[in-house]
């Protein structure tokens, strides 16, 4: 049994793995005609289930577990030419060519199809389902991507998509393979969308050792990025980073940190280590906002004009609202803070009408962080509003903004709603794009969850006490939704809680929550609410009261299967015509944004599609979007979603689960954000005592930022790093 053996097998499942020393026990199945399963053991750097590997090693007799394969080498197997070609032709270079069409291409024209097509494009007519549009896409894709060769097969086999390969080629030119051979981690530092894991897989196959300096530098950078992503911080303490690297990976970080700082990838400041982008963002925010406030004198007839606006809107503003309105026309920068029902929207309306009266030619722009928040702002104000990414003309491929200090916004004033959702990088980009004469009004609720990405910008701006701040505290919502506003105010002010009026709290446990949700949803539907009006929220994805299970349950209640509705399985999700769905990524070309909610109006099965690739057609508020093979993963069900995903939206009816299983996810900000999504009715399901206890719980992981420090008057601001 000591003879060295080489074989090809697929990893079925991992029995045991020690990440510290990479010792692994896994079950494999041979891919040859034998197809037998066996147990393999040994130090295996990277292993994924359902992936085929080339194994080298020997069979040994274990005294307890019998015959096992002792691995000396384990590398991911290159696919055969057919598999690689199918992935190549269904990649981003070939618009509208899905896996089904790519498979027919290869099966019809063979593995030398690239040469055949270049020699005589008429051979494409032999392929079933070929159209002139697809023929053009194939020829254009081949022209752009160059020849398919062993390099493509190698990169595809190691987890890169054809789109990523195209980006590498565009970024590094024809020598991109040589660039990767010299340093497979280089794209991680230089190109958005290339993570450490992708580059690490490549490095393994380029035989880069674990203690290689290039890998250690990438590990240091990845650890910093992951920490900031998880915690929302803009930096990590140097001592903590060094300790983690030593404990988890066993190396001193001196050389790696020195090189990364020398290259301006990282910035060290007073024991804090920043990603240079976060450091630059804080410096930009502080330097722009620390400029002297350009105060303006109000016109003599301002009070008369305000009185006329009140009469036009049939509203009488209180003193705090009038102060906020005056503040907009007095200061170049101000913050308006307030909870639901306190009249923030009516203040915006007054500002817009007064601006028209006082300066008819002034350009006032409205924006919000998400598509839904922008649409809501537009509906409430009666004016057009856009997302911040759209306003700044975000370029998806380069992750940069085309509107910037070189080509700034043409605006005399900008009003940004739902500002608590804005992170440091986005706010810095916005400030870069604004001219010095433009007014800026930020509207938010500091009690809501902070941004998903790094920073706590609204909180830092308010707590710095450096800027004009106007707070609206009086609740004016007297009809439907008044109980919700009162509960929100009680949470803000730490007053006794009251679940009255349009707020109900139904006691239930994890076993009962599904039935409770179903009953409440049915009651709401019977009361005349639509599926679009009802939103279920949960703090986590797993478990009986989790998002995944509740989406399945609610799909069967709200949109049950019948013979007239087509269905399509995408991964583990089953989509059905009539489903309420959530957009997970920005698609600028289709004008849909992360967080938008739509309805599936048609599913086109592959056998009826022109290119034999299944499609889903979704209706959003004002457009129809078609999803093909490469964008189907951008959709998920929206019957139940996380509180974070709901932020920026409001719904007539909100049902929120608060269960013991959610204990470690709950905090005051999360619960406050969840309940303030409700406009007319709020139903809480779970344990009232847990709800009350969670209100005393702040976020478990503190967000560390230095924006307040930079905003303090006497703190020296370093020169910003060169813009990328």
XYZ file of C-alpha atoms in Angstrom:
724
model
C 0.000 0.000 0.000
C 3.041 2.348 0.063
C 2.972 2.991 -3.699
C 2.399 6.670 -4.648
C -0.969 6.975 -6.371
C -2.470 9.803 -8.398
C -6.197 10.086 -8.965
C -8.944 12.593 -9.651
C -11.889 12.857 -7.255
C -14.652 15.203 -6.132
C -14.857 16.311 -2.486
C -18.261 15.235 -1.157
C -18.050 16.543 2.407
C -15.500 17.503 5.056
C -15.490 15.306 8.167
C -12.929 17.255 10.192
C -10.639 20.226 9.647
C -8.139 22.045 11.864
C -7.647 25.516 10.374
C -4.521 26.117 12.452
C -2.473 23.315 10.862
C -4.813 22.534 7.916
C -5.095 18.858 8.875
C -8.206 17.579 7.131
C -10.323 14.444 6.964
C -12.728 14.445 4.016
C -14.851 12.114 1.937
C -14.100 11.975 -1.800
C -15.585 10.196 -4.817
C -13.456 9.218 -7.790
C -14.488 10.738 -11.120
C -13.394 7.757 -13.228
C -15.551 4.795 -14.189
C -15.025 3.222 -10.755
C -16.784 6.099 -9.005
C -15.911 4.686 -5.594
C -15.920 6.793 -2.435
C -13.002 6.940 -0.002
C -11.712 8.880 3.000
C -8.673 11.122 2.537
C -6.508 12.595 5.295
C -3.602 15.028 5.424
C -2.639 18.697 5.391
C -4.769 20.283 2.661
C -4.452 24.091 2.344
C -7.791 24.731 0.619
C -10.739 22.415 0.172
C -14.277 23.016 -1.068
C -17.137 20.556 -1.385
C -18.431 19.623 -4.870
C -15.095 20.605 -6.433
C -12.884 18.135 -8.307
C -9.227 17.745 -7.249
C -6.121 15.891 -8.394
C -4.833 13.916 -5.404
C -1.407 12.403 -4.899
C -0.667 10.091 -1.989
C -0.745 6.545 -0.671
C -3.388 4.203 0.691
C -2.765 3.328 4.353
C -4.468 0.998 6.832
C -5.820 2.879 9.858
C -6.166 0.583 12.914
C -9.646 1.927 13.697
C -11.058 3.457 10.501
C -9.694 1.027 7.911
C -8.183 1.965 4.544
C -7.642 5.699 4.021
C -5.908 7.776 1.358
C -3.032 9.747 2.891
C -2.679 12.924 0.820
C 0.720 14.328 -0.119
C -0.638 16.837 -2.661
C -4.132 18.132 -3.444
C -4.724 20.624 -6.268
C -7.906 21.718 -7.984
C -8.327 19.865 -11.276
C -8.522 21.812 -14.497
C -11.835 21.209 -16.238
C -11.785 19.471 -19.566
C -11.859 21.762 -22.578
C -15.614 21.399 -22.972
C -16.431 22.590 -19.445
C -14.005 25.495 -19.634
C -15.315 26.582 -23.040
C -18.901 26.545 -21.781
C -17.918 28.804 -18.865
C -15.940 31.023 -21.243
C -18.788 31.559 -23.715
C -21.400 32.098 -20.979
C -19.239 34.791 -19.348
C -19.612 38.560 -19.416
C -17.737 39.013 -22.718
C -20.675 37.394 -24.508
C -23.803 39.427 -23.783
C -26.984 37.347 -23.900
C -25.185 33.996 -24.199
C -26.244 31.795 -21.301
C -24.941 28.351 -20.293
C -27.519 26.543 -22.443
C -26.481 28.358 -25.632
C -22.789 27.997 -24.736
C -23.298 24.246 -24.325
C -24.940 23.982 -27.758
C -22.095 26.019 -29.265
C -19.455 23.639 -27.926
C -21.426 20.471 -28.686
C -22.160 21.598 -32.251
C -18.807 23.097 -33.241
C -16.440 21.101 -31.021
C -13.523 22.133 -28.836
C -11.838 24.034 -31.679
C -14.849 26.290 -32.195
C -12.870 29.529 -31.644
C -10.692 28.789 -34.655
C -13.706 27.637 -36.692
C -15.657 30.810 -35.933
C -12.720 33.052 -36.816
C -12.189 31.132 -40.043
C -15.842 31.184 -41.105
C -18.480 32.876 -38.951
C -21.193 31.188 -41.013
C -20.595 28.025 -38.963
C -22.595 29.692 -36.179
C -25.740 29.139 -38.262
C -25.373 25.420 -37.534
C -26.157 26.033 -33.855
C -29.798 25.592 -32.837
C -31.445 28.809 -31.618
C -28.772 31.095 -33.109
C -29.954 34.621 -33.943
C -28.232 37.539 -35.645
C -28.074 39.330 -32.303
C -26.355 36.386 -30.609
C -24.040 35.871 -33.560
C -22.952 39.500 -33.262
C -22.447 39.079 -29.492
C -20.231 36.013 -30.029
C -18.099 37.669 -32.715
C -17.773 40.870 -30.673
C -16.940 38.875 -27.546
C -14.212 36.937 -29.326
C -12.785 40.166 -30.698
C -12.706 41.742 -27.226
C -11.484 38.752 -25.262
C -8.910 37.301 -27.630
C -8.425 33.594 -28.100
C -9.531 31.048 -25.546
C -6.396 29.225 -24.429
C -4.894 27.229 -21.574
C -4.491 30.413 -19.529
C -8.230 31.023 -19.619
C -8.888 27.404 -18.682
C -6.450 27.692 -15.778
C -8.009 30.885 -14.408
C -11.562 29.611 -14.859
C -10.624 26.391 -13.095
C -9.321 28.375 -10.149
C -12.564 30.149 -9.455
C -12.298 33.312 -11.563
C -15.272 34.194 -13.739
C -14.922 35.170 -17.378
C -15.951 38.682 -16.307
C -13.098 38.842 -13.777
C -10.643 37.616 -16.402
C -11.890 40.347 -18.739
C -11.374 42.974 -16.023
C -7.836 41.684 -15.411
C -7.106 41.882 -19.125
C -8.516 45.392 -19.350
C -6.605 46.560 -16.258
C -3.223 44.965 -16.937
C -3.311 44.539 -20.719
C -2.083 41.529 -22.658
C 0.486 40.734 -19.959
C -2.119 40.074 -17.251
C -1.094 36.409 -16.963
C 2.501 37.473 -16.323
C 1.274 39.980 -13.707
C -0.530 37.175 -11.859
C 2.481 34.890 -12.061
C 4.676 37.600 -10.536
C 2.181 38.419 -7.767
C -1.232 36.694 -7.690
C -2.286 39.009 -4.833
C -1.805 42.200 -6.822
C -5.461 42.426 -8.025
C -6.614 42.280 -4.390
C -4.908 45.624 -3.774
C -5.584 47.269 -7.109
C -8.965 46.148 -8.480
C -12.355 46.304 -6.755
C -14.133 42.966 -6.774
C -11.069 40.776 -6.268
C -11.099 39.407 -2.738
C -8.326 37.747 -0.801
C -9.809 34.263 -1.213
C -9.891 34.458 -5.021
C -6.285 35.606 -5.149
C -5.230 33.057 -2.521
C -6.637 30.206 -4.625
C -4.606 31.434 -7.572
C -1.522 31.757 -5.392
C -1.855 28.156 -4.248
C -1.746 26.941 -7.829
C 1.193 29.228 -8.551
C 2.810 27.409 -5.596
C 3.133 30.494 -3.400
C 4.047 29.331 0.105
C 2.019 30.325 3.156
C 4.887 32.339 4.633
C 5.556 34.199 1.381
C 5.870 37.948 2.008
C 3.314 38.714 -0.728
C 0.718 36.492 0.966
C 1.448 37.953 4.400
C 0.903 41.495 3.103
C -2.412 40.444 1.573
C -3.411 38.712 4.819
C -2.696 41.857 6.845
C -4.802 43.967 4.487
C -7.609 41.402 4.444
C -7.679 41.210 8.248
C -8.032 44.995 8.447
C -10.790 45.088 5.822
C -12.705 42.229 7.460
C -12.474 43.828 10.911
C -13.784 47.156 9.628
C -16.551 45.432 7.665
C -17.740 43.407 10.672
C -17.497 46.179 13.255
C -18.268 49.235 11.125
C -15.063 50.866 12.385
C -12.793 52.967 10.192
C -9.584 51.656 11.762
C -8.107 48.929 13.956
C -5.671 49.307 16.832
C -2.177 48.314 15.682
C -1.568 46.176 18.777
C -4.831 44.259 18.296
C -4.074 43.600 14.616
C -0.577 42.320 15.374
C -1.908 40.049 18.127
C -4.604 38.557 15.873
C -2.143 37.898 13.055
C 0.225 36.120 15.431
C -2.484 34.045 17.101
C -4.268 33.005 13.909
C -1.447 32.805 11.381
C 1.735 32.659 13.429
C 3.757 35.493 11.913
C 5.096 38.865 13.005
C 3.617 41.619 10.858
C 6.531 44.101 10.962
C 7.709 43.739 7.368
C 4.195 43.460 5.907
C 2.993 46.572 7.734
C 6.114 48.510 6.761
C 5.684 47.742 3.054
C 1.933 48.440 3.052
C 2.464 51.796 4.747
C 5.320 52.655 2.415
C 2.982 52.011 -0.532
C 0.203 54.122 1.093
C -2.118 51.118 1.231
C -2.329 51.500 5.010
C -1.935 54.568 7.208
C -0.585 54.454 10.782
C -1.636 57.288 13.068
C -1.132 57.269 16.854
C -1.401 53.500 17.154
C -4.362 53.240 14.779
C -4.141 51.533 11.381
C -6.484 52.645 8.589
C -7.224 51.481 5.088
C -6.006 54.529 3.155
C -9.506 55.045 1.694
C -11.100 55.344 5.145
C -8.329 57.660 6.330
C -8.733 59.821 3.256
C -12.528 59.905 3.700
C -12.352 61.142 7.300
C -9.812 63.803 6.328
C -11.945 65.005 3.410
C -15.101 65.200 5.545
C -13.338 67.133 8.294
C -11.494 69.521 5.978
C -14.633 70.353 3.962
C -16.920 70.767 6.975
C -14.367 72.656 9.067
C -14.505 75.488 6.554
C -16.193 78.580 8.043
C -19.990 78.508 7.909
C -21.140 80.931 5.234
C -24.016 82.650 7.004
C -26.677 84.453 5.009
C -29.002 87.201 6.168
C -32.700 86.449 5.783
C -34.621 88.766 3.454
C -36.819 91.380 5.137
C -40.008 89.710 3.936
C -38.986 86.186 5.058
C -41.619 85.915 7.799
C -44.322 87.090 5.404
C -43.212 84.547 2.822
C -43.209 81.786 5.457
C -46.726 82.761 6.514
C -47.851 82.517 2.886
C -46.310 79.041 2.602
C -48.104 77.921 5.773
C -51.377 79.118 4.298
C -50.670 77.361 0.980
C -49.874 74.067 2.740
C -52.611 74.571 5.362
C -50.016 73.962 8.100
C -49.039 75.927 11.198
C -45.389 75.263 12.019
C -44.225 75.175 15.627
C -41.189 77.106 16.849
C -38.722 74.229 16.339
C -39.922 73.691 12.766
C -39.731 77.415 11.974
C -36.215 77.496 13.411
C -35.186 74.621 11.135
C -36.678 76.348 8.082
C -34.854 79.591 8.921
C -31.672 77.607 9.548
C -31.658 76.263 5.997
C -31.632 79.792 4.562
C -29.142 81.036 7.154
C -26.432 78.341 7.175
C -24.431 76.715 4.403
C -24.592 73.394 6.284
C -27.100 72.083 8.821
C -28.570 68.871 10.256
C -32.267 68.166 10.845
C -32.817 65.344 13.330
C -36.160 63.796 14.252
C -38.146 60.609 14.651
C -41.310 59.481 12.846
C -44.322 61.765 13.010
C -42.337 64.862 14.012
C -42.883 66.749 10.760
C -39.582 66.416 8.893
C -41.421 66.073 5.571
C -43.512 69.205 6.103
C -40.321 71.135 6.850
C -38.860 69.959 3.519
C -42.001 71.102 1.692
C -41.770 74.551 3.257
C -38.084 74.860 2.355
C -38.756 73.929 -1.279
C -41.668 76.369 -1.630
C -39.753 79.177 0.072
C -36.733 78.550 -2.163
C -38.987 78.959 -5.206
C -40.376 82.224 -3.840
C -37.034 83.690 -2.741
C -34.774 82.369 -5.536
C -36.857 81.002 -8.431
C -33.793 80.115 -10.505
C -31.967 78.217 -7.758
C -31.240 74.535 -8.407
C -32.232 72.398 -5.393
C -31.498 68.664 -5.574
C -33.048 65.916 -3.438
C -31.297 62.614 -2.743
C -31.283 59.576 -0.454
C -28.988 56.558 0.013
C -31.329 53.902 -1.466
C -33.739 53.664 -4.364
C -36.778 53.141 -2.157
C -35.811 56.029 0.138
C -35.360 58.298 -2.894
C -38.767 57.301 -4.296
C -40.384 57.902 -0.921
C -38.727 61.330 -0.647
C -40.003 62.155 -4.128
C -43.552 61.050 -3.273
C -43.649 63.045 -0.026
C -42.026 66.208 -1.384
C -43.637 66.211 -4.816
C -40.196 66.741 -6.420
C -37.802 64.467 -8.264
C -35.253 62.703 -6.044
C -32.406 60.344 -6.868
C -30.082 57.969 -5.086
C -26.711 59.365 -4.071
C -24.983 56.848 -6.345
C -27.062 58.003 -9.297
C -26.555 61.664 -8.418
C -22.776 61.166 -8.356
C -22.847 58.921 -11.472
C -21.339 55.828 -9.930
C -19.283 53.710 -12.343
C -19.916 50.071 -11.446
C -16.830 48.715 -13.207
C -14.318 51.023 -11.514
C -16.293 51.721 -8.314
C -15.652 55.436 -8.741
C -17.887 58.491 -9.126
C -17.841 60.493 -12.343
C -19.200 63.552 -10.522
C -16.378 64.810 -8.307
C -14.231 67.874 -7.582
C -13.204 68.048 -11.251
C -16.785 67.811 -12.505
C -18.957 68.938 -9.555
C -22.705 68.989 -9.068
C -24.602 71.850 -10.635
C -26.606 72.699 -7.536
C -27.282 75.655 -5.279
C -28.580 73.379 -2.535
C -28.741 69.665 -1.776
C -31.124 67.950 0.644
C -30.203 64.386 1.696
C -32.791 62.274 3.533
C -32.205 59.094 5.592
C -28.658 60.256 6.235
C -28.020 57.757 9.054
C -27.500 55.166 6.278
C -24.626 57.089 4.655
C -21.106 55.778 5.338
C -17.796 57.633 5.456
C -16.680 56.859 1.899
C -19.981 57.916 0.329
C -20.204 61.148 2.329
C -16.634 62.068 1.405
C -17.469 61.477 -2.272
C -20.543 63.697 -1.926
C -18.569 66.531 -0.328
C -15.913 66.299 -3.041
C -18.654 66.776 -5.633
C -20.139 69.900 -4.020
C -19.091 73.440 -4.803
C -18.237 75.834 -1.976
C -21.342 77.988 -2.514
C -23.888 75.118 -2.328
C -26.009 74.632 0.796
C -26.245 71.162 2.326
C -29.093 69.889 4.517
C -28.764 66.433 6.093
C -31.955 64.844 7.434
C -31.924 61.779 9.643
C -32.781 60.066 12.878
C -29.721 59.467 15.043
C -31.501 56.672 16.923
C -31.632 54.461 13.828
C -29.014 51.915 12.820
C -25.847 53.416 11.364
C -24.624 52.635 7.860
C -23.907 49.040 6.863
C -20.412 50.061 5.758
C -17.773 51.712 7.928
C -18.446 54.874 9.891
C -21.146 56.453 12.043
C -21.200 59.747 10.248
C -24.497 61.210 11.451
C -23.752 60.339 15.080
C -20.232 61.788 14.847
C -21.467 65.015 13.238
C -24.127 65.512 15.922
C -21.931 64.568 18.879
C -19.121 66.849 17.680
C -21.421 69.824 18.475
C -19.708 71.749 15.710
C -22.630 72.281 13.340
C -26.117 73.804 13.353
C -28.459 71.066 14.612
C -32.239 71.342 14.636
C -34.189 68.651 16.499
C -37.883 67.936 16.028
C -39.388 66.229 19.079
C -43.124 66.953 19.018
C -45.262 64.173 17.521
C -47.904 65.450 15.103
C -49.133 62.141 13.734
C -52.620 61.925 15.258
C -54.391 59.289 13.167
C -53.098 55.951 11.924
C -49.510 55.499 13.008
C -49.744 57.673 16.125
C -49.175 54.676 18.415
C -46.062 53.798 16.406
C -44.715 57.342 16.726
C -45.483 57.306 20.466
C -43.636 54.000 20.931
C -40.651 55.375 18.998
C -40.652 58.487 21.194
C -40.807 56.346 24.347
C -37.756 54.404 23.164
C -35.862 57.613 22.341
C -36.686 59.208 25.682
C -36.381 55.983 27.717
C -39.984 56.369 28.903
C -42.299 53.469 29.893
C -43.391 51.437 26.869
C -46.975 51.310 25.688
C -48.257 48.891 23.033
C -51.545 50.590 22.227
C -53.603 51.823 19.310
C -52.004 50.662 16.082
C -49.281 48.722 17.954
C -49.877 45.146 19.121
C -47.548 42.727 20.893
C -48.494 39.045 20.535
C -46.726 36.653 22.887
C -45.379 33.557 21.154
C -42.318 31.301 21.096
C -40.194 30.003 18.216
C -42.519 27.034 17.621
C -45.557 29.316 17.408
C -44.088 32.212 15.447
C -44.751 30.819 11.954
C -48.445 30.308 12.641
C -48.628 33.718 14.312
C -47.069 35.405 11.270
C -49.446 33.558 8.933
C -52.496 34.606 10.951
C -51.471 38.271 11.165
C -50.727 38.381 7.428
C -54.096 36.787 6.609
C -55.855 39.314 8.848
C -54.072 42.179 7.078
C -54.994 40.794 3.643
C -58.616 40.408 4.752
C -58.542 44.034 5.934
C -57.722 45.145 2.399
C -53.942 45.475 2.549
C -51.934 44.073 -0.358
C -48.799 41.939 -0.183
C -46.849 45.071 -1.117
C -48.268 46.867 1.943
C -47.212 44.142 4.402
C -43.590 43.667 5.458
C -42.337 40.995 7.839
C -38.981 41.694 9.526
C -36.611 39.385 11.365
C -33.150 40.030 12.857
C -31.573 36.829 11.484
C -31.745 34.436 8.523
C -31.648 31.032 10.234
C -34.091 29.294 12.552
C -37.860 28.930 12.888
C -38.375 32.693 13.075
C -35.642 33.466 10.561
C -35.880 35.198 7.194
C -35.290 32.104 5.035
C -38.014 29.966 6.622
C -40.544 32.796 6.904
C -40.090 33.649 3.221
C -40.950 30.058 2.281
C -43.969 29.998 4.596
C -45.267 33.373 3.438
C -44.825 32.527 -0.231
C -47.289 29.665 0.212
C -49.748 31.958 2.028
C -49.541 35.098 -0.107
C -48.687 33.558 -3.475
C -49.587 29.851 -3.415
C -48.695 27.574 -6.307
C -51.266 26.849 -8.987
C -51.258 25.531 -12.534
C -51.337 29.043 -14.030
C -48.169 30.267 -12.313
C -44.803 29.289 -13.690
C -41.926 28.545 -11.346
C -38.130 28.590 -11.580
C -35.576 27.164 -9.161
C -32.521 29.409 -8.705
C -30.092 27.829 -6.259
C -32.147 26.890 -3.215
C -34.841 29.494 -3.946
C -38.052 28.681 -5.817
C -39.403 31.733 -7.623
C -43.018 31.894 -8.757
C -44.955 34.324 -10.911
C -46.576 36.826 -8.553
C -43.757 36.653 -5.984
C -42.691 39.760 -4.091
C -38.927 40.071 -4.629
C -36.037 42.176 -3.362
C -33.210 43.538 -5.497
C -29.816 42.703 -3.934
C -27.442 44.710 -6.150
C -27.436 47.998 -8.018
C -28.122 47.629 -11.750
C -27.519 51.121 -13.009
C -28.234 50.287 -16.644
C -31.746 49.135 -15.648
C -32.249 51.916 -13.064
C -32.904 49.493 -10.202
C -31.078 49.701 -6.893
C -30.150 47.463 -4.008
C -33.238 47.382 -1.775
C -35.865 47.968 -4.469
C -38.948 45.751 -4.186
C -40.824 44.399 -7.195
C -43.145 41.638 -8.355
C -42.397 38.761 -10.715
C -44.798 39.246 -13.628
C -43.444 36.524 -15.900
C -41.127 33.535 -15.850
C -39.872 32.385 -19.247
C -38.641 28.773 -19.095
C -35.521 27.842 -21.035
C -37.454 25.788 -23.595
C -39.507 28.877 -24.580
C -36.646 31.372 -24.525
C -35.020 32.422 -27.785
C -31.570 31.594 -26.426
C -32.821 28.570 -24.435
C -31.916 30.300 -21.155
C -34.558 30.872 -18.451
C -35.557 34.445 -17.618
C -37.489 36.241 -14.879
C -39.343 39.486 -15.625
C -39.912 41.801 -12.646
C -42.139 44.871 -12.434
C -40.824 47.630 -10.176
C -42.648 50.892 -9.493
C -41.908 52.476 -12.837
C -40.070 49.966 -14.987
C -39.891 46.368 -16.158
C -36.563 44.546 -15.766
C -35.568 41.243 -17.360
C -33.212 38.958 -15.426
C -31.134 36.421 -17.312
C -28.744 33.696 -16.211
C -26.023 36.028 -14.931
C -28.379 38.299 -12.951
C -30.906 35.838 -11.472
C -28.838 35.736 -8.271
C -29.544 39.460 -7.779
C -33.082 38.556 -6.627
C -34.427 37.112 -3.395
C -37.879 36.850 -1.852
C -39.111 39.956 -0.045
C -42.003 38.682 2.081
C -39.585 38.745 5.023
C -36.323 40.688 5.185
C -33.741 41.924 7.666
C -34.135 45.233 9.482
C -31.012 46.521 7.723
C -32.537 45.755 4.310
C -35.743 47.575 5.255
C -33.960 50.754 6.324
C -34.930 53.760 4.239
C -38.363 52.268 3.484
C -41.761 52.591 5.143
C -44.637 50.104 4.928
C -48.289 50.418 5.960
C -48.053 47.204 8.013
C -44.908 45.844 9.698
C -44.735 42.490 11.496
C -41.527 41.958 13.464
C -40.286 38.842 15.258
C -38.528 39.336 18.623
C -37.578 35.873 19.899
C -35.052 34.491 22.412
C -33.177 32.991 19.439
C -32.585 36.576 18.277
C -31.202 37.701 21.643
C -27.625 38.287 20.489
C -28.757 40.199 17.401
C -31.065 42.598 19.227
C -30.174 46.141 20.234
C -31.971 49.405 20.879
C -31.076 50.822 17.473
C -32.141 47.677 15.609
C -35.547 47.522 17.334
C -36.080 51.263 16.926
C -35.226 51.083 13.228
C -37.571 48.119 12.761
C -40.610 49.645 14.445
C -40.181 52.985 12.667
C -40.566 51.220 9.308
C -44.311 50.902 10.115
C -46.650 53.649 8.957
C -50.144 52.481 9.966
C -49.879 49.256 11.963
C -47.121 47.464 13.875
C -47.369 43.893 15.180
C -44.549 42.539 17.362
C -44.300 38.779 17.863
C -42.358 37.156 20.690
C -41.418 38.111 24.228
C -42.227 41.638 25.573
C -39.686 41.252 28.391
C -36.967 40.415 25.868
C -38.013 43.467 23.845
C -37.692 45.724 26.905
C -34.329 44.206 27.879
C -32.967 44.609 24.342
C -33.748 48.336 24.429
C -31.045 48.681 27.087
C -28.567 46.902 24.824
C -26.391 49.026 22.594
C -24.563 47.494 19.634
C -22.359 44.643 20.844
C -19.411 45.684 18.707
C -18.337 49.289 19.124
C -17.705 51.364 16.015
C -14.343 53.064 16.306
C -13.913 56.193 14.206
C -11.830 59.354 14.474
C -14.139 61.705 12.610
C -15.132 63.552 15.793
C -11.465 63.938 16.661
C -10.725 65.438 13.239
C -13.716 67.748 13.529
C -12.462 69.207 16.809
C -11.186 72.718 16.197
C -7.627 72.281 17.375
C -6.908 68.902 15.822
C -4.408 69.242 12.956
C -5.678 67.837 9.677
C -3.022 65.966 7.687
C -2.784 66.565 3.979
C -5.169 64.190 2.169
C -3.602 61.331 0.264
C -3.726 61.508 -3.548
C -7.184 60.555 -4.849
C -7.370 57.153 -6.526
